[in-house]
Tab-separated table of C-alpha atoms in Angstrom:
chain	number	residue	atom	x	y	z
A	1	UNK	CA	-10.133	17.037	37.523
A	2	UNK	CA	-9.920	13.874	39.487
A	3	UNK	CA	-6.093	12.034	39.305
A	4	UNK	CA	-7.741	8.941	38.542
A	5	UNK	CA	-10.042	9.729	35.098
A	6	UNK	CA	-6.796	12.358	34.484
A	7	UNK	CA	-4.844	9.326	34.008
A	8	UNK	CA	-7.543	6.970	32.613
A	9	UNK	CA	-8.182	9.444	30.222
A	10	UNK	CA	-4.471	9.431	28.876
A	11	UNK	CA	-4.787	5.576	28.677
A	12	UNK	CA	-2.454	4.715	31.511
A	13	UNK	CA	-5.529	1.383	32.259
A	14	UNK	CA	-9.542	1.507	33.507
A	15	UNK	CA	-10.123	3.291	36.425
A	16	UNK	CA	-9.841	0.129	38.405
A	17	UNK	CA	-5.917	-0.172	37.325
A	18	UNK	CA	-5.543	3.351	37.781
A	19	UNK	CA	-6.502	3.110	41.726
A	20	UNK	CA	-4.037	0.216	41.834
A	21	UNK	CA	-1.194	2.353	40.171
A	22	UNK	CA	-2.372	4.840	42.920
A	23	UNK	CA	-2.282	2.613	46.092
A	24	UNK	CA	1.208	1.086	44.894
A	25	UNK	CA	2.573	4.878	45.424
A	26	UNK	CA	3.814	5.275	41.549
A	27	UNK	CA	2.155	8.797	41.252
A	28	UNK	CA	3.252	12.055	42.409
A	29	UNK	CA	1.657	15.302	41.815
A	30	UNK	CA	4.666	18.197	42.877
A	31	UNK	CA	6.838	15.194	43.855
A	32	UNK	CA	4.318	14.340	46.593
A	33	UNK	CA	2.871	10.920	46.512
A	34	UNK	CA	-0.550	11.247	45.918
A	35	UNK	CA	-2.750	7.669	46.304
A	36	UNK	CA	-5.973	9.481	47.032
A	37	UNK	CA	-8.067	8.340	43.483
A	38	UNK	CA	-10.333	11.344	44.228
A	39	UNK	CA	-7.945	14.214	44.990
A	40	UNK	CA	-8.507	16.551	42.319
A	41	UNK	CA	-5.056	18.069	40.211
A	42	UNK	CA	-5.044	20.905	37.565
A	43	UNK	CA	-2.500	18.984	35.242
A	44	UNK	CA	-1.990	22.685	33.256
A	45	UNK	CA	-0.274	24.359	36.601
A	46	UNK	CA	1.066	21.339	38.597
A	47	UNK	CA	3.414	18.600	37.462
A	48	UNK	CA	2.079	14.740	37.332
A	49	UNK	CA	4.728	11.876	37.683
A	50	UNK	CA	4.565	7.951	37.066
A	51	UNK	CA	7.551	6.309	38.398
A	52	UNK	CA	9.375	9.284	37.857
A	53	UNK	CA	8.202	10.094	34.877
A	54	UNK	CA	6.514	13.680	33.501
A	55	UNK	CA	2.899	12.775	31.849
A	56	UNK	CA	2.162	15.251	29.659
A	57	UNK	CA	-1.610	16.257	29.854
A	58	UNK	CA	-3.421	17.835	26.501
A	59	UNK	CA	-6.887	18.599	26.578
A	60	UNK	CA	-7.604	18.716	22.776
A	61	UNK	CA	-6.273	16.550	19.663
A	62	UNK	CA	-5.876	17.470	16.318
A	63	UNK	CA	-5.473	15.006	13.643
A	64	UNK	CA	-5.248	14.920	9.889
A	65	UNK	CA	-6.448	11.689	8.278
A	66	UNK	CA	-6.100	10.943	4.367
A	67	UNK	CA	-9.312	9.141	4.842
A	68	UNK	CA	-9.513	5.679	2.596
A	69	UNK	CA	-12.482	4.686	0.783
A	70	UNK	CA	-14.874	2.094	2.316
A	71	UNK	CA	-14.081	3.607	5.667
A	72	UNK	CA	-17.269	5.447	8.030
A	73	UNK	CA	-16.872	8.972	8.915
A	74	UNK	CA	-18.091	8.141	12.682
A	75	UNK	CA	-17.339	7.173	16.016
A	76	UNK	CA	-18.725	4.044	15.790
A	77	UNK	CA	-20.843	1.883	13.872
A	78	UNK	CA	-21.601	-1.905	13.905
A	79	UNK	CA	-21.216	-3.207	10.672
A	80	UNK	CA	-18.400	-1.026	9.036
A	81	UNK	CA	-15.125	0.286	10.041
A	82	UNK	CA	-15.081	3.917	10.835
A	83	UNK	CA	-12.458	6.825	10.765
A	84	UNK	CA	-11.952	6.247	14.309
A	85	UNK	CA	-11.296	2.511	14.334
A	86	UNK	CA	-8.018	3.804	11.811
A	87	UNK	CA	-6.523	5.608	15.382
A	88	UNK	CA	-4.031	4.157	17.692
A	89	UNK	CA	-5.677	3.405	21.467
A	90	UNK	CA	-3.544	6.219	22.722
A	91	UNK	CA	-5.180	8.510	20.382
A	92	UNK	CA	-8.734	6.675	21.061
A	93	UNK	CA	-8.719	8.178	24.350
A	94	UNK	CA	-9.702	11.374	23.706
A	95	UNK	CA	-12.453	10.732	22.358
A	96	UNK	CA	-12.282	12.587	18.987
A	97	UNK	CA	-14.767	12.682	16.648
A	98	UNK	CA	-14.731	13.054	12.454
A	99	UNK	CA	-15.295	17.403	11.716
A	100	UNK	CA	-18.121	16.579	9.214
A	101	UNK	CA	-18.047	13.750	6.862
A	102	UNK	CA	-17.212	12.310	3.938
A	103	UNK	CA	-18.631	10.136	2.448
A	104	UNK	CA	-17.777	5.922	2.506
A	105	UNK	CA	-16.519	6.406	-1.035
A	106	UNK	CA	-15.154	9.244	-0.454
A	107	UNK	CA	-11.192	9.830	0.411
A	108	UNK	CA	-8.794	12.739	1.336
A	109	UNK	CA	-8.869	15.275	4.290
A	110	UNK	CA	-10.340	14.633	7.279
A	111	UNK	CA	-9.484	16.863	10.285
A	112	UNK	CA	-10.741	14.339	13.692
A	113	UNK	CA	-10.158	16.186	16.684
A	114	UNK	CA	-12.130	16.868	20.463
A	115	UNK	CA	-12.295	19.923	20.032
A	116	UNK	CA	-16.149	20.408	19.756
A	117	UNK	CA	-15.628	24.580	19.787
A	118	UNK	CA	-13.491	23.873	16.509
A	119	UNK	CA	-15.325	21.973	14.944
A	120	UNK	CA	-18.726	24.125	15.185
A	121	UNK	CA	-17.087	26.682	13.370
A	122	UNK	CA	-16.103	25.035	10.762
A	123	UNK	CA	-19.121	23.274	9.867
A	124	UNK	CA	-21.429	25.906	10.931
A	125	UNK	CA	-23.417	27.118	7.957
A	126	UNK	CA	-23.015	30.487	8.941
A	127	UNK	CA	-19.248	30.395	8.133
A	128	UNK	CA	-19.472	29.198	4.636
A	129	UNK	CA	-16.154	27.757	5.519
A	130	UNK	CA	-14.769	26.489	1.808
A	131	UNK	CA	-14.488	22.938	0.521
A	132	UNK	CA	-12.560	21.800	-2.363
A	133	UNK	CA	-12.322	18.892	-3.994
A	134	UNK	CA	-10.793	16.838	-6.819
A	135	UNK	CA	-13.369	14.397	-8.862
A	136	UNK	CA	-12.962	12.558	-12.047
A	137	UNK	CA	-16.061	12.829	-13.962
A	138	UNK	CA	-17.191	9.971	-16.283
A	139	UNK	CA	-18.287	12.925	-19.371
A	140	UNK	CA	-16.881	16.000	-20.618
A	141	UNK	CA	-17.022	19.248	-18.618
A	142	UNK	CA	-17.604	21.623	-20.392
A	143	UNK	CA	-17.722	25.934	-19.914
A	144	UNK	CA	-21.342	25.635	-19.330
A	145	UNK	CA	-21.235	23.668	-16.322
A	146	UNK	CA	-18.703	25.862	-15.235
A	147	UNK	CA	-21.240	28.441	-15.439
A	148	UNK	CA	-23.859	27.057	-14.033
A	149	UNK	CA	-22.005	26.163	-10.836
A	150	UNK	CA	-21.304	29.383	-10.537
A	151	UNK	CA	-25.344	30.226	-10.250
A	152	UNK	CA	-25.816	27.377	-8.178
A	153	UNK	CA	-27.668	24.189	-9.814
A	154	UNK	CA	-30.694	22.694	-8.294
A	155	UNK	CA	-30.652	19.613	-6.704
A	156	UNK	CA	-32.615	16.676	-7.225
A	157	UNK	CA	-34.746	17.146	-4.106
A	158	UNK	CA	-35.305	20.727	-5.452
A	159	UNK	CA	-32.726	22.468	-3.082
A	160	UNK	CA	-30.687	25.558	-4.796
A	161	UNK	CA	-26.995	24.812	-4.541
A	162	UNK	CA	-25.070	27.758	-2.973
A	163	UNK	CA	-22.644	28.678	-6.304
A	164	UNK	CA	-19.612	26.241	-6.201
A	165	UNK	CA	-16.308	27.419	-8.162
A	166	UNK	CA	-15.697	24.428	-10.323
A	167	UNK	CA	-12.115	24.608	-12.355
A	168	UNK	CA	-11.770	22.405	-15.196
A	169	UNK	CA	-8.399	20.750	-14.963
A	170	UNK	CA	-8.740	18.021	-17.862
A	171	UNK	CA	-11.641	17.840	-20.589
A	172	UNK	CA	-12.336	14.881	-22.441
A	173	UNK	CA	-14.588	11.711	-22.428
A	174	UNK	CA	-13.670	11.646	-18.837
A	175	UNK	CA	-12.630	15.091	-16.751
A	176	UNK	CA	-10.590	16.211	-14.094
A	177	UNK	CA	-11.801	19.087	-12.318
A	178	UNK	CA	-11.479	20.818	-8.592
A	179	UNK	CA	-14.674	21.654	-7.190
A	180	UNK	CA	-14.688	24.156	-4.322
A	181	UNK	CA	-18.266	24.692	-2.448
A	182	UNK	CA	-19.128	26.374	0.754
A	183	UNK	CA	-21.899	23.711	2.122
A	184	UNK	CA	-22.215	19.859	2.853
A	185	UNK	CA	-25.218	18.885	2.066
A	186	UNK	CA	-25.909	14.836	1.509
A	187	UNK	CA	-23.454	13.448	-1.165
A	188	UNK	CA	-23.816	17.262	-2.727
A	189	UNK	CA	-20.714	17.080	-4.881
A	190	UNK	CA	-22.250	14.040	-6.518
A	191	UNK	CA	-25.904	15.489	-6.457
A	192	UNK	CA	-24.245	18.811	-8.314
A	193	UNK	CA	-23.054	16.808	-10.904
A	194	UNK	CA	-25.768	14.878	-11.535
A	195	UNK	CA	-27.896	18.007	-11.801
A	196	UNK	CA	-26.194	18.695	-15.037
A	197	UNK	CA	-26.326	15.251	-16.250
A	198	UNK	CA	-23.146	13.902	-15.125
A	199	UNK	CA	-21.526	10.973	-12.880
A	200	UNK	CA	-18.566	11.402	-10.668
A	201	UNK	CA	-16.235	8.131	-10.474
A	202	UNK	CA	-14.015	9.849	-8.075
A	203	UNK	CA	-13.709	11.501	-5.455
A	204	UNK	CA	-11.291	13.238	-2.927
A	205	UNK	CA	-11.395	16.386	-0.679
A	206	UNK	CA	-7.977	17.986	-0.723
A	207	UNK	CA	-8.663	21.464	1.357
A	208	UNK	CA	-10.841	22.491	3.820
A	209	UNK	CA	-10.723	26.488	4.911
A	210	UNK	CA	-6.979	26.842	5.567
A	211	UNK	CA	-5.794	22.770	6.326
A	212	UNK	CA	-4.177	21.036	2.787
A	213	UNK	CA	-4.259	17.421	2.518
A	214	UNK	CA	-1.273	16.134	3.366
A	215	UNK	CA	0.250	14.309	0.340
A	216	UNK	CA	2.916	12.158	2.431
A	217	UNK	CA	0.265	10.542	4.162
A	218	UNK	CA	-1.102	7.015	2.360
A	219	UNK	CA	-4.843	6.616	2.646
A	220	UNK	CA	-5.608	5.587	6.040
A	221	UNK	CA	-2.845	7.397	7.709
A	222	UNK	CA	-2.542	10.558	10.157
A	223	UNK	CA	-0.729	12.706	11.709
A	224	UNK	CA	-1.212	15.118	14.824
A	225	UNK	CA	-1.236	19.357	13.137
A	226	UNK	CA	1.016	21.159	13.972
A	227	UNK	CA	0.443	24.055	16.057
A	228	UNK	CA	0.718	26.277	13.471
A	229	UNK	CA	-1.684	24.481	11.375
A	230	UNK	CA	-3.921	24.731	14.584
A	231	UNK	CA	-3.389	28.668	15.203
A	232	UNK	CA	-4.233	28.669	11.156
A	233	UNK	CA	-7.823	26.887	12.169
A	234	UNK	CA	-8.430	28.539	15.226
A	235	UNK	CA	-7.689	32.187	13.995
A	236	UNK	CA	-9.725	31.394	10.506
A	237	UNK	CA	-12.308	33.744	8.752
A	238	UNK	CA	-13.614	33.562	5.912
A	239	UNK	CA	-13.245	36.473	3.450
């Protein structure tokens, strides 16, 4: 790629600052000054300096947000803040984007990366990649609806839920449960409830295929995977 958007793209100023970094002689590329803004440099195979200093070049980003409530899953938007608005500049450059959504009420895991390979397989509905999720329901849960999430309820629009494995985790005039479905349709862990005559007050996603939420992380905080957790995504199938 061209050593100007290389280094634009890494946030070191507009293109415009970049060709002054260039022309003041501050950027070698195999310890030869380079002030060319077009030349082109493959940043995996040859080594980029700034006043002596090694810039590290990735190509992808993988973060884990404990998404907050209130916040957009989005790029952008122009009335609300979005997922993206939550990242540092220097992760802003990379232009990642939200791997599905949740919803603005909605909080817990949200994987935002560039990666656009990634995320088609996980959201593609071919993969049935699983979901899960913690909800506190405002009624009692009872065996039944256990069942019938297991057949798959039908939506108010008349669409058949693919089964969901619902686990009852407290019973009483309000319920905790964990909720693990295969598809994303519009608000569907709401929608499922409501099919059997129940309202969801709460709501958080704590899995998606392999990735955990990460419980040290406050709402509205990240962190970068960890290769591992990316080898985990990347080599995922579903059983």
């Amino acid at each position: 790629m061209r050593i100007d958007k290389m280094l634009a793209n890494l946030g070191y100023g507009s293109r415009k600052e970049v060709k002054q970094l260039l022309k003041s002689g501050a950027v070698k590329v195999n310890d030869v000054v380079v002030k060319d803004a077009k030349q082109q440099v493959d940043p995996t195979k040859e080594t980029v300096t700034l006043n002596g200093e090694v810039i590290e070049y990735r190509e992808f980003i993988y973060l884990l947000m404990n998404k907050p409530q209130g916040v957009l899953s989005a790029t952008e938007d122009s009335k609300d803040e979005t997922v993206i608005d939550l990242l540092e500049l220097e992760d802003q450059v990379y232009e990642p984007f939200p791997v599905g959504r949740l919803d603005k009420d909605t909080e817990g895991l949200l994987l935002i990366t560039n990666d656009g390979q990634l995320a088609h397989k996980l959201l593609s509905p071919k993969k049935h990649v699983p979901k899960t999720y913690f909800a506190i329901i405002d009624q009692e849960v009872t065996e039944e609806d256990v069942k019938a999430f297991a057949q798959g309820v039908i939506l108010d629009d008349g669409y058949e839920a693919k089964p969901g494995e619902l686990k009852i985790l407290k019973s009483g005039i309000r319920s905790d449960i964990e909720l693990t479905i295969t598809e994303g349709k519009f608000h569907q862990v709401k929608r499922m409830f409501e099919a059997v005559g129940k309202s969801v007050v709460y709501l958080q996603r704590i899995s998606m295929g392999p990735l955990a939420l990460d419980e040290t992380l406050e709402l509205g905080e990240y962190r970068e995977l960890t290769d591992e957790e990316v080898e985990l995504l990347q080599d995922y199938q579903v059983k």
